[in-house]
Amino acid sequence: MLNLPTPPSTSRDVRPTIAVSLTSETAFLLQTYLGTVATWMDLMDFDLTYQLSIPRLTLSSPLLFHSVCAYTAKYLSLSNSRHHSSWDSVARHHYGQSLNHLISTLNSPAHEHALTATILVSSYEVINSLSVEHRRHFLGAMMLIRSHNISAQSTGINRANFWIYVRHEIVVALSSEKPLVLHPDDWNVQWKQNETREDILGNQMLWILARVINLIYGKQGTVRSNKLQREGFLHELEDWKAGLSDPFIGIPYGEEDEDGFRKIYFTVTAAGEFQTILSRYTLIDFYSCSSFLVSYRTYFAIYGA
């Protein structure tokens, strides 16, 4: 038997500091968040920032606590409205609390967690169809990104928030048929040749898609004036696809359907082929806005808020 010394007793409380009111309901929301909306946020983030880093901050930050609870409760209210109708009032309560804390945070010099909360609140507003409120917080997120010099080269939570913001901005640009406010040239991207990480490849496609949107909806968005640029984007897409490793190339299988298409199997989950088709739609068929927007709604359904 090992004769180990007894550690000295201590009266210090080693429990984490809790700055919020944790109840059975809010604990359930925080747990549900991890397996639902947090995975949407991390769809293009293999570091799983919203599943691993954000939960560690929720009990010490009332702002993040109420933002997470609002988003999750709204998800529950929509997942099965007949059985979860009571979650709507819970979502509204936490949404109101998060806005109050966000205003206080923005009035302080530190702006601690303000961008993360704005991203969460904006996501709540997307699934709740609050377009006016979403537009306001979308612009607020852009101002925070610019004022704090956050870009694709940022790290940790800032980097995750940057790419989620980009997804939101692409949605806004498409719905309004206008160029992106934060121009892709200002994203400060740096890509490696022969990249294999799916999340980075997905972000590369967002970057290409954003530039395509700016080309189409910009001041020079006519066939004659930007024909060379359009052709350049098509070549860029082909080069991007050619640089993918074998696991990213789809393998057709099965019989053709009535339209002549076959199912395609991917050994990885990246939707690179779909995004290539989507970007081609943007370049080649941009006059047909209705078909393009239908295509992008499919994209948004896949890639989340």
PDB file of C-alpha atoms in Angstrom:
ATOM      1  CA  MET A   1       0.000   0.000   0.000  1.00  0.00           C
ATOM      2  CA  LEU A   2       1.306   3.413  -0.918  1.00  0.00           C
ATOM      3  CA  ASN A   3       1.900   5.693   2.033  1.00  0.00           C
ATOM      4  CA  LEU A   4       0.931   8.986   0.423  1.00  0.00           C
ATOM      5  CA  PRO A   5       0.658  12.202   2.423  1.00  0.00           C
ATOM      6  CA  THR A   6      -2.791  13.561   2.999  1.00  0.00           C
ATOM      7  CA  PRO A   7      -3.328  16.755   1.000  1.00  0.00           C
ATOM      8  CA  PRO A   8      -3.934  19.846   3.114  1.00  0.00           C
ATOM      9  CA  SER A   9      -7.551  20.740   3.615  1.00  0.00           C
ATOM     10  CA  THR A  10      -8.866  23.838   1.949  1.00  0.00           C
ATOM     11  CA  SER A  11     -12.011  25.819   2.356  1.00  0.00           C
ATOM     12  CA  ARG A  12     -11.735  27.402  -1.091  1.00  0.00           C
ATOM     13  CA  ASP A  13     -14.746  26.732  -3.302  1.00  0.00           C
ATOM     14  CA  VAL A  14     -13.461  25.177  -6.549  1.00  0.00           C
ATOM     15  CA  ARG A  15     -16.789  25.375  -8.349  1.00  0.00           C
ATOM     16  CA  PRO A  16     -16.957  27.677 -11.368  1.00  0.00           C
ATOM     17  CA  THR A  17     -18.292  31.172 -10.918  1.00  0.00           C
ATOM     18  CA  ILE A  18     -21.960  31.269 -11.896  1.00  0.00           C
ATOM     19  CA  ALA A  19     -23.390  34.630 -12.860  1.00  0.00           C
ATOM     20  CA  VAL A  20     -26.760  33.351 -14.069  1.00  0.00           C
ATOM     21  CA  SER A  21     -29.836  31.671 -12.648  1.00  0.00           C
ATOM     22  CA  LEU A  22     -29.528  28.007 -13.570  1.00  0.00           C
ATOM     23  CA  THR A  23     -32.812  26.100 -13.379  1.00  0.00           C
ATOM     24  CA  SER A  24     -33.942  22.725 -14.662  1.00  0.00           C
ATOM     25  CA  GLU A  25     -35.364  24.519 -17.700  1.00  0.00           C
ATOM     26  CA  THR A  26     -32.261  26.523 -18.554  1.00  0.00           C
ATOM     27  CA  ALA A  27     -30.019  23.510 -17.881  1.00  0.00           C
ATOM     28  CA  PHE A  28     -32.122  21.549 -20.364  1.00  0.00           C
ATOM     29  CA  LEU A  29     -31.758  24.349 -22.924  1.00  0.00           C
ATOM     30  CA  LEU A  30     -27.981  24.446 -22.512  1.00  0.00           C
ATOM     31  CA  GLN A  31     -27.779  20.674 -22.933  1.00  0.00           C
ATOM     32  CA  THR A  32     -30.086  20.708 -25.957  1.00  0.00           C
ATOM     33  CA  TYR A  33     -28.032  23.494 -27.519  1.00  0.00           C
ATOM     34  CA  LEU A  34     -24.975  21.239 -27.710  1.00  0.00           C
ATOM     35  CA  GLY A  35     -26.650  18.626 -29.888  1.00  0.00           C
ATOM     36  CA  THR A  36     -28.744  20.905 -32.077  1.00  0.00           C
ATOM     37  CA  VAL A  37     -28.135  24.535 -33.014  1.00  0.00           C
ATOM     38  CA  ALA A  38     -24.480  24.463 -31.912  1.00  0.00           C
ATOM     39  CA  THR A  39     -23.802  21.856 -34.589  1.00  0.00           C
ATOM     40  CA  TRP A  40     -25.345  24.184 -37.185  1.00  0.00           C
ATOM     41  CA  MET A  41     -22.976  26.951 -36.170  1.00  0.00           C
ATOM     42  CA  ASP A  42     -19.979  24.604 -36.384  1.00  0.00           C
ATOM     43  CA  LEU A  43     -20.865  23.168 -39.771  1.00  0.00           C
ATOM     44  CA  MET A  44     -17.757  24.719 -41.353  1.00  0.00           C
ATOM     45  CA  ASP A  45     -15.620  24.707 -38.224  1.00  0.00           C
ATOM     46  CA  PHE A  46     -13.768  21.526 -37.346  1.00  0.00           C
ATOM     47  CA  ASP A  47     -12.588  23.211 -34.135  1.00  0.00           C
ATOM     48  CA  LEU A  48     -16.224  22.985 -32.962  1.00  0.00           C
ATOM     49  CA  THR A  49     -16.034  26.433 -31.418  1.00  0.00           C
ATOM     50  CA  TYR A  50     -19.734  26.748 -30.650  1.00  0.00           C
ATOM     51  CA  GLN A  51     -19.871  23.243 -29.179  1.00  0.00           C
ATOM     52  CA  LEU A  52     -16.689  23.401 -27.112  1.00  0.00           C
ATOM     53  CA  SER A  53     -15.665  26.999 -26.426  1.00  0.00           C
ATOM     54  CA  ILE A  54     -18.970  28.869 -26.114  1.00  0.00           C
ATOM     55  CA  PRO A  55     -20.548  26.516 -23.501  1.00  0.00           C
ATOM     56  CA  ARG A  56     -17.618  27.204 -21.156  1.00  0.00           C
ATOM     57  CA  LEU A  57     -18.575  30.876 -21.116  1.00  0.00           C
ATOM     58  CA  THR A  58     -22.353  30.679 -20.742  1.00  0.00           C
ATOM     59  CA  LEU A  59     -22.505  30.373 -16.948  1.00  0.00           C
ATOM     60  CA  SER A  60     -20.186  33.336 -16.403  1.00  0.00           C
ATOM     61  CA  SER A  61     -21.742  35.559 -19.076  1.00  0.00           C
ATOM     62  CA  PRO A  62     -25.452  36.430 -18.775  1.00  0.00           C
ATOM     63  CA  LEU A  63     -25.250  37.827 -22.308  1.00  0.00           C
ATOM     64  CA  LEU A  64     -24.199  34.510 -23.834  1.00  0.00           C
ATOM     65  CA  PHE A  65     -26.425  32.547 -21.459  1.00  0.00           C
ATOM     66  CA  HIS A  66     -29.620  34.268 -22.588  1.00  0.00           C
ATOM     67  CA  SER A  67     -28.539  34.320 -26.247  1.00  0.00           C
ATOM     68  CA  VAL A  68     -27.961  30.568 -26.250  1.00  0.00           C
ATOM     69  CA  CYS A  69     -31.206  29.886 -24.375  1.00  0.00           C
ATOM     70  CA  ALA A  70     -33.213  32.104 -26.747  1.00  0.00           C
ATOM     71  CA  TYR A  71     -31.835  30.438 -29.872  1.00  0.00           C
ATOM     72  CA  THR A  72     -32.307  26.917 -28.495  1.00  0.00           C
ATOM     73  CA  ALA A  73     -35.820  27.561 -27.174  1.00  0.00           C
ATOM     74  CA  LYS A  74     -36.860  28.983 -30.540  1.00  0.00           C
ATOM     75  CA  TYR A  75     -35.489  25.888 -32.237  1.00  0.00           C
ATOM     76  CA  LEU A  76     -37.551  23.712 -29.889  1.00  0.00           C
ATOM     77  CA  SER A  77     -40.697  25.748 -30.567  1.00  0.00           C
ATOM     78  CA  LEU A  78     -40.264  25.190 -34.307  1.00  0.00           C
ATOM     79  CA  SER A  79     -39.164  21.556 -34.213  1.00  0.00           C
ATOM     80  CA  ASN A  80     -42.670  20.359 -33.322  1.00  0.00           C
ATOM     81  CA  SER A  81     -45.035  23.265 -32.811  1.00  0.00           C
ATOM     82  CA  ARG A  82     -47.927  21.140 -31.519  1.00  0.00           C
ATOM     83  CA  HIS A  83     -45.929  19.654 -28.663  1.00  0.00           C
ATOM     84  CA  HIS A  84     -43.449  22.475 -28.042  1.00  0.00           C
ATOM     85  CA  SER A  85     -45.602  25.582 -28.334  1.00  0.00           C
ATOM     86  CA  SER A  86     -44.696  26.662 -24.785  1.00  0.00           C
ATOM     87  CA  TRP A  87     -41.077  27.118 -25.812  1.00  0.00           C
ATOM     88  CA  ASP A  88     -41.993  30.159 -27.886  1.00  0.00           C
ATOM     89  CA  SER A  89     -42.665  32.305 -24.821  1.00  0.00           C
ATOM     90  CA  VAL A  90     -39.460  31.017 -23.231  1.00  0.00           C
ATOM     91  CA  ALA A  91     -37.560  32.003 -26.369  1.00  0.00           C
ATOM     92  CA  ARG A  92     -39.050  35.494 -26.367  1.00  0.00           C
ATOM     93  CA  HIS A  93     -38.135  35.971 -22.705  1.00  0.00           C
ATOM     94  CA  HIS A  94     -34.489  35.031 -23.209  1.00  0.00           C
ATOM     95  CA  TYR A  95     -34.348  37.009 -26.450  1.00  0.00           C
ATOM     96  CA  GLY A  96     -35.463  40.135 -24.599  1.00  0.00           C
ATOM     97  CA  GLN A  97     -32.929  39.514 -21.847  1.00  0.00           C
ATOM     98  CA  SER A  98     -30.138  38.977 -24.351  1.00  0.00           C
ATOM     99  CA  LEU A  99     -30.958  42.271 -26.088  1.00  0.00           C
ATOM    100  CA  ASN A 100     -30.826  44.129 -22.766  1.00  0.00           C
ATOM    101  CA  HIS A 101     -27.432  42.635 -21.940  1.00  0.00           C
ATOM    102  CA  LEU A 102     -26.190  43.270 -25.475  1.00  0.00           C
ATOM    103  CA  ILE A 103     -27.064  46.966 -25.234  1.00  0.00           C
ATOM    104  CA  SER A 104     -25.200  47.212 -21.924  1.00  0.00           C
ATOM    105  CA  THR A 105     -22.195  45.410 -23.365  1.00  0.00           C
ATOM    106  CA  LEU A 106     -22.042  47.646 -26.423  1.00  0.00           C
ATOM    107  CA  ASN A 107     -22.058  50.678 -24.130  1.00  0.00           C
ATOM    108  CA  SER A 108     -18.968  49.375 -22.353  1.00  0.00           C
ATOM    109  CA  PRO A 109     -15.455  49.801 -23.787  1.00  0.00           C
ATOM    110  CA  ALA A 110     -14.580  46.082 -23.794  1.00  0.00           C
ATOM    111  CA  HIS A 111     -17.490  44.731 -25.907  1.00  0.00           C
ATOM    112  CA  GLU A 112     -16.800  41.331 -24.341  1.00  0.00           C
ATOM    113  CA  HIS A 113     -18.673  38.544 -26.160  1.00  0.00           C
ATOM    114  CA  ALA A 114     -20.692  41.160 -28.072  1.00  0.00           C
ATOM    115  CA  LEU A 115     -19.957  39.673 -31.496  1.00  0.00           C
ATOM    116  CA  THR A 116     -20.745  36.119 -30.385  1.00  0.00           C
ATOM    117  CA  ALA A 117     -24.034  37.250 -28.850  1.00  0.00           C
ATOM    118  CA  THR A 118     -24.887  39.256 -31.969  1.00  0.00           C
ATOM    119  CA  ILE A 119     -24.273  36.182 -34.117  1.00  0.00           C
ATOM    120  CA  LEU A 120     -26.515  34.067 -31.866  1.00  0.00           C
ATOM    121  CA  VAL A 121     -29.242  36.712 -31.734  1.00  0.00           C
ATOM    122  CA  SER A 122     -29.089  37.116 -35.517  1.00  0.00           C
ATOM    123  CA  SER A 123     -29.458  33.362 -35.940  1.00  0.00           C
ATOM    124  CA  TYR A 124     -32.509  33.451 -33.661  1.00  0.00           C
ATOM    125  CA  GLU A 125     -33.977  36.208 -35.833  1.00  0.00           C
ATOM    126  CA  VAL A 126     -33.348  34.212 -39.013  1.00  0.00           C
ATOM    127  CA  ILE A 127     -35.332  31.184 -37.866  1.00  0.00           C
ATOM    128  CA  ASN A 128     -37.977  33.475 -36.352  1.00  0.00           C
ATOM    129  CA  SER A 129     -38.348  35.466 -39.607  1.00  0.00           C
ATOM    130  CA  LEU A 130     -37.554  38.789 -37.905  1.00  0.00           C
ATOM    131  CA  SER A 131     -36.088  40.443 -40.989  1.00  0.00           C
ATOM    132  CA  VAL A 132     -35.931  44.023 -39.686  1.00  0.00           C
ATOM    133  CA  GLU A 133     -34.248  43.015 -36.433  1.00  0.00           C
ATOM    134  CA  HIS A 134     -31.893  40.670 -38.270  1.00  0.00           C
ATOM    135  CA  ARG A 135     -30.838  43.439 -40.644  1.00  0.00           C
ATOM    136  CA  ARG A 136     -30.017  45.689 -37.686  1.00  0.00           C
ATOM    137  CA  HIS A 137     -27.929  43.083 -35.880  1.00  0.00           C
ATOM    138  CA  PHE A 138     -26.330  41.944 -39.124  1.00  0.00           C
ATOM    139  CA  LEU A 139     -25.021  45.485 -39.650  1.00  0.00           C
ATOM    140  CA  GLY A 140     -23.981  45.606 -35.998  1.00  0.00           C
ATOM    141  CA  ALA A 141     -21.944  42.431 -36.424  1.00  0.00           C
ATOM    142  CA  MET A 142     -20.240  43.921 -39.468  1.00  0.00           C
ATOM    143  CA  MET A 143     -19.299  47.047 -37.487  1.00  0.00           C
ATOM    144  CA  LEU A 144     -17.870  44.920 -34.654  1.00  0.00           C
ATOM    145  CA  ILE A 145     -15.853  42.876 -37.142  1.00  0.00           C
ATOM    146  CA  ARG A 146     -14.403  46.007 -38.715  1.00  0.00           C
ATOM    147  CA  SER A 147     -13.744  47.860 -35.467  1.00  0.00           C
ATOM    148  CA  HIS A 148     -11.919  44.886 -33.931  1.00  0.00           C
ATOM    149  CA  ASN A 149     -10.068  43.979 -37.171  1.00  0.00           C
ATOM    150  CA  ILE A 150     -11.539  40.485 -37.251  1.00  0.00           C
ATOM    151  CA  SER A 151     -10.874  38.559 -40.455  1.00  0.00           C
ATOM    152  CA  ALA A 152     -10.310  35.105 -41.901  1.00  0.00           C
ATOM    153  CA  GLN A 153      -6.872  35.181 -40.246  1.00  0.00           C
ATOM    154  CA  SER A 154      -8.303  35.634 -36.752  1.00  0.00           C
ATOM    155  CA  THR A 155      -8.204  32.694 -34.370  1.00  0.00           C
ATOM    156  CA  GLY A 156     -10.533  30.962 -31.949  1.00  0.00           C
ATOM    157  CA  ILE A 157     -13.992  32.392 -31.399  1.00  0.00           C
ATOM    158  CA  ASN A 158     -13.323  35.443 -33.568  1.00  0.00           C
ATOM    159  CA  ARG A 159     -12.492  33.282 -36.556  1.00  0.00           C
ATOM    160  CA  ALA A 160     -15.606  31.151 -36.090  1.00  0.00           C
ATOM    161  CA  ASN A 161     -17.774  34.251 -35.789  1.00  0.00           C
ATOM    162  CA  PHE A 162     -16.242  35.759 -38.920  1.00  0.00           C
ATOM    163  CA  TRP A 163     -17.226  32.829 -41.136  1.00  0.00           C
ATOM    164  CA  ILE A 164     -20.711  32.574 -39.642  1.00  0.00           C
ATOM    165  CA  TYR A 165     -21.147  36.282 -40.324  1.00  0.00           C
ATOM    166  CA  VAL A 166     -20.067  35.675 -43.928  1.00  0.00           C
ATOM    167  CA  ARG A 167     -22.818  33.086 -44.324  1.00  0.00           C
ATOM    168  CA  HIS A 168     -25.359  35.570 -42.966  1.00  0.00           C
ATOM    169  CA  GLU A 169     -24.117  38.279 -45.306  1.00  0.00           C
ATOM    170  CA  ILE A 170     -24.383  36.013 -48.340  1.00  0.00           C
ATOM    171  CA  VAL A 171     -28.027  35.368 -47.450  1.00  0.00           C
ATOM    172  CA  VAL A 172     -28.686  39.104 -47.109  1.00  0.00           C
ATOM    173  CA  ALA A 173     -26.920  39.871 -50.393  1.00  0.00           C
ATOM    174  CA  LEU A 174     -28.950  37.289 -52.276  1.00  0.00           C
ATOM    175  CA  SER A 175     -32.283  38.299 -50.777  1.00  0.00           C
ATOM    176  CA  SER A 176     -31.645  41.978 -51.510  1.00  0.00           C
ATOM    177  CA  GLU A 177     -29.857  41.318 -54.825  1.00  0.00           C
ATOM    178  CA  LYS A 178     -27.021  43.619 -53.801  1.00  0.00           C
ATOM    179  CA  PRO A 179     -23.258  43.159 -53.337  1.00  0.00           C
ATOM    180  CA  LEU A 180     -21.858  42.151 -49.978  1.00  0.00           C
ATOM    181  CA  VAL A 181     -21.174  44.993 -47.551  1.00  0.00           C
ATOM    182  CA  LEU A 182     -17.911  43.413 -46.396  1.00  0.00           C
ATOM    183  CA  HIS A 183     -16.094  42.980 -49.697  1.00  0.00           C
ATOM    184  CA  PRO A 184     -14.318  39.602 -50.118  1.00  0.00           C
ATOM    185  CA  ASP A 185     -11.096  41.485 -50.900  1.00  0.00           C
ATOM    186  CA  ASP A 186     -11.152  42.663 -47.271  1.00  0.00           C
ATOM    187  CA  TRP A 187     -11.521  39.190 -45.771  1.00  0.00           C
ATOM    188  CA  ASN A 188      -7.743  38.679 -45.607  1.00  0.00           C
ATOM    189  CA  VAL A 189      -7.923  35.086 -46.814  1.00  0.00           C
ATOM    190  CA  GLN A 190      -4.844  32.928 -47.299  1.00  0.00           C
ATOM    191  CA  TRP A 191      -5.418  29.577 -48.965  1.00  0.00           C
ATOM    192  CA  LYS A 192      -3.044  26.625 -49.178  1.00  0.00           C
ATOM    193  CA  GLN A 193      -2.603  24.515 -52.276  1.00  0.00           C
ATOM    194  CA  ASN A 194      -4.123  21.015 -52.154  1.00  0.00           C
ATOM    195  CA  GLU A 195      -6.184  21.762 -49.048  1.00  0.00           C
ATOM    196  CA  THR A 196      -7.955  18.682 -47.648  1.00  0.00           C
ATOM    197  CA  ARG A 197      -9.884  19.960 -44.620  1.00  0.00           C
ATOM    198  CA  GLU A 198     -13.577  20.038 -45.450  1.00  0.00           C
ATOM    199  CA  ASP A 199     -14.321  23.112 -43.356  1.00  0.00           C
ATOM    200  CA  ILE A 200     -11.618  25.163 -45.059  1.00  0.00           C
ATOM    201  CA  LEU A 201     -12.734  23.962 -48.481  1.00  0.00           C
ATOM    202  CA  GLY A 202     -16.264  25.039 -47.605  1.00  0.00           C
ATOM    203  CA  ASN A 203     -14.989  28.473 -46.629  1.00  0.00           C
ATOM    204  CA  GLN A 204     -13.085  28.674 -49.897  1.00  0.00           C
ATOM    205  CA  MET A 205     -16.338  28.136 -51.750  1.00  0.00           C
ATOM    206  CA  LEU A 206     -18.041  30.829 -49.670  1.00  0.00           C
ATOM    207  CA  TRP A 207     -15.253  33.183 -50.728  1.00  0.00           C
ATOM    208  CA  ILE A 208     -15.720  32.303 -54.405  1.00  0.00           C
ATOM    209  CA  LEU A 209     -19.496  32.555 -54.103  1.00  0.00           C
ATOM    210  CA  ALA A 210     -19.245  35.983 -52.442  1.00  0.00           C
ATOM    211  CA  ARG A 211     -17.067  37.276 -55.263  1.00  0.00           C
ATOM    212  CA  VAL A 212     -19.513  35.899 -57.821  1.00  0.00           C
ATOM    213  CA  ILE A 213     -22.404  37.663 -56.062  1.00  0.00           C
ATOM    214  CA  ASN A 214     -20.489  40.946 -56.066  1.00  0.00           C
ATOM    215  CA  LEU A 215     -19.769  40.531 -59.760  1.00  0.00           C
ATOM    216  CA  ILE A 216     -23.399  39.867 -60.654  1.00  0.00           C
ATOM    217  CA  TYR A 217     -25.071  42.414 -58.390  1.00  0.00           C
ATOM    218  CA  GLY A 218     -22.346  45.057 -58.648  1.00  0.00           C
ATOM    219  CA  LYS A 219     -22.419  48.191 -60.762  1.00  0.00           C
ATOM    220  CA  GLN A 220     -20.802  46.383 -63.690  1.00  0.00           C
ATOM    221  CA  GLY A 221     -23.065  43.342 -63.520  1.00  0.00           C
ATOM    222  CA  THR A 222     -23.718  42.997 -67.255  1.00  0.00           C
ATOM    223  CA  VAL A 223     -22.677  40.290 -69.662  1.00  0.00           C
ATOM    224  CA  ARG A 224     -20.539  42.539 -71.867  1.00  0.00           C
ATOM    225  CA  SER A 225     -18.621  44.378 -69.194  1.00  0.00           C
ATOM    226  CA  ASN A 226     -17.680  41.398 -67.046  1.00  0.00           C
ATOM    227  CA  LYS A 227     -17.504  38.534 -69.515  1.00  0.00           C
ATOM    228  CA  LEU A 228     -13.788  38.028 -68.898  1.00  0.00           C
ATOM    229  CA  GLN A 229     -14.310  38.042 -65.134  1.00  0.00           C
ATOM    230  CA  ARG A 230     -17.120  35.526 -65.441  1.00  0.00           C
ATOM    231  CA  GLU A 231     -14.969  33.234 -67.525  1.00  0.00           C
ATOM    232  CA  GLY A 232     -12.145  33.688 -65.040  1.00  0.00           C
ATOM    233  CA  PHE A 233     -14.390  32.548 -62.199  1.00  0.00           C
ATOM    234  CA  LEU A 234     -15.415  29.464 -64.159  1.00  0.00           C
ATOM    235  CA  HIS A 235     -11.751  28.573 -64.706  1.00  0.00           C
ATOM    236  CA  GLU A 236     -11.082  29.199 -61.024  1.00  0.00           C
ATOM    237  CA  LEU A 237     -13.840  26.779 -60.075  1.00  0.00           C
ATOM    238  CA  GLU A 238     -12.435  24.142 -62.402  1.00  0.00           C
ATOM    239  CA  ASP A 239      -8.953  24.627 -60.921  1.00  0.00           C
ATOM    240  CA  TRP A 240     -10.405  24.381 -57.411  1.00  0.00           C
ATOM    241  CA  LYS A 241     -12.196  21.161 -58.276  1.00  0.00           C
ATOM    242  CA  ALA A 242      -9.119  19.719 -59.987  1.00  0.00           C
ATOM    243  CA  GLY A 243      -7.083  20.340 -56.835  1.00  0.00           C
ATOM    244  CA  LEU A 244      -9.359  18.235 -54.642  1.00  0.00           C
ATOM    245  CA  SER A 245      -8.028  14.920 -53.384  1.00  0.00           C
ATOM    246  CA  ASP A 246      -9.697  11.693 -54.492  1.00  0.00           C
ATOM    247  CA  PRO A 247     -12.038  11.335 -51.464  1.00  0.00           C
ATOM    248  CA  PHE A 248     -13.722  14.591 -52.456  1.00  0.00           C
ATOM    249  CA  ILE A 249     -14.639  13.359 -55.930  1.00  0.00           C
ATOM    250  CA  GLY A 250     -18.115  11.857 -56.163  1.00  0.00           C
ATOM    251  CA  ILE A 251     -18.578   8.309 -57.445  1.00  0.00           C
ATOM    252  CA  PRO A 252     -21.749   7.783 -59.546  1.00  0.00           C
ATOM    253  CA  TYR A 253     -23.720   4.629 -58.863  1.00  0.00           C
ATOM    254  CA  GLY A 254     -27.088   3.046 -59.602  1.00  0.00           C
ATOM    255  CA  GLU A 255     -29.403   3.482 -62.557  1.00  0.00           C
ATOM    256  CA  GLU A 256     -30.180   6.791 -64.215  1.00  0.00           C
ATOM    257  CA  ASP A 257     -33.448   8.453 -63.280  1.00  0.00           C
ATOM    258  CA  GLU A 258     -35.957   9.760 -65.805  1.00  0.00           C
ATOM    259  CA  ASP A 259     -33.904  12.934 -66.226  1.00  0.00           C
ATOM    260  CA  GLY A 260     -30.694  11.039 -66.864  1.00  0.00           C
ATOM    261  CA  PHE A 261     -29.100  11.650 -63.461  1.00  0.00           C
ATOM    262  CA  ARG A 262     -27.453   9.072 -61.216  1.00  0.00           C
ATOM    263  CA  LYS A 263     -26.851   9.163 -57.493  1.00  0.00           C
ATOM    264  CA  ILE A 264     -23.353  10.187 -56.407  1.00  0.00           C
ATOM    265  CA  TYR A 265     -21.521   8.784 -53.398  1.00  0.00           C
ATOM    266  CA  PHE A 266     -18.988  10.903 -51.488  1.00  0.00           C
ATOM    267  CA  THR A 267     -16.579   9.282 -49.048  1.00  0.00           C
ATOM    268  CA  VAL A 268     -16.480  12.576 -47.126  1.00  0.00           C
ATOM    269  CA  THR A 269     -19.358  14.837 -46.172  1.00  0.00           C
ATOM    270  CA  ALA A 270     -18.227  17.982 -47.972  1.00  0.00           C
ATOM    271  CA  ALA A 271     -20.767  19.268 -50.459  1.00  0.00           C
ATOM    272  CA  GLY A 272     -18.137  20.541 -52.866  1.00  0.00           C
ATOM    273  CA  GLU A 273     -19.879  19.235 -55.954  1.00  0.00           C
ATOM    274  CA  PHE A 274     -23.138  20.922 -54.974  1.00  0.00           C
ATOM    275  CA  GLN A 275     -21.412  24.221 -54.366  1.00  0.00           C
ATOM    276  CA  THR A 276     -19.706  24.001 -57.761  1.00  0.00           C
ATOM    277  CA  ILE A 277     -23.091  23.584 -59.426  1.00  0.00           C
ATOM    278  CA  LEU A 278     -24.529  26.425 -57.345  1.00  0.00           C
ATOM    279  CA  SER A 279     -21.749  28.803 -58.352  1.00  0.00           C
ATOM    280  CA  ARG A 280     -22.201  27.861 -62.002  1.00  0.00           C
ATOM    281  CA  TYR A 281     -25.876  28.755 -61.665  1.00  0.00           C
ATOM    282  CA  THR A 282     -24.847  32.131 -60.322  1.00  0.00           C
ATOM    283  CA  LEU A 283     -22.480  32.800 -63.220  1.00  0.00           C
ATOM    284  CA  ILE A 284     -24.353  31.346 -66.175  1.00  0.00           C
ATOM    285  CA  ASP A 285     -28.002  31.857 -65.325  1.00  0.00           C
ATOM    286  CA  PHE A 286     -27.987  35.033 -63.267  1.00  0.00           C
ATOM    287  CA  TYR A 287     -30.796  36.541 -65.321  1.00  0.00           C
ATOM    288  CA  SER A 288     -33.127  33.905 -63.947  1.00  0.00           C
ATOM    289  CA  CYS A 289     -33.169  35.165 -60.347  1.00  0.00           C
ATOM    290  CA  SER A 290     -36.015  32.925 -59.287  1.00  0.00           C
ATOM    291  CA  SER A 291     -34.237  29.682 -60.130  1.00  0.00           C
ATOM    292  CA  PHE A 292     -31.037  30.978 -58.556  1.00  0.00           C
ATOM    293  CA  LEU A 293     -32.737  31.928 -55.294  1.00  0.00           C
ATOM    294  CA  VAL A 294     -34.391  28.512 -55.130  1.00  0.00           C
ATOM    295  CA  SER A 295     -30.929  26.993 -55.528  1.00  0.00           C
ATOM    296  CA  TYR A 296     -29.565  29.159 -52.739  1.00  0.00           C
ATOM    297  CA  ARG A 297     -32.438  28.338 -50.407  1.00  0.00           C
ATOM    298  CA  THR A 298     -31.339  24.723 -50.804  1.00  0.00           C
ATOM    299  CA  TYR A 299     -27.779  25.803 -50.008  1.00  0.00           C
ATOM    300  CA  PHE A 300     -28.913  27.689 -46.897  1.00  0.00           C
ATOM    301  CA  ALA A 301     -30.941  24.687 -45.728  1.00  0.00           C
ATOM    302  CA  ILE A 302     -27.795  22.578 -45.928  1.00  0.00           C
ATOM    303  CA  TYR A 303     -25.373  25.034 -44.358  1.00  0.00           C
ATOM    304  CA  GLY A 304     -27.550  26.450 -41.618  1.00  0.00           C
ATOM    305  CA  ALA A 305     -27.839  29.945 -40.235  1.00  0.00           C
TER     306      ALA A 305
END
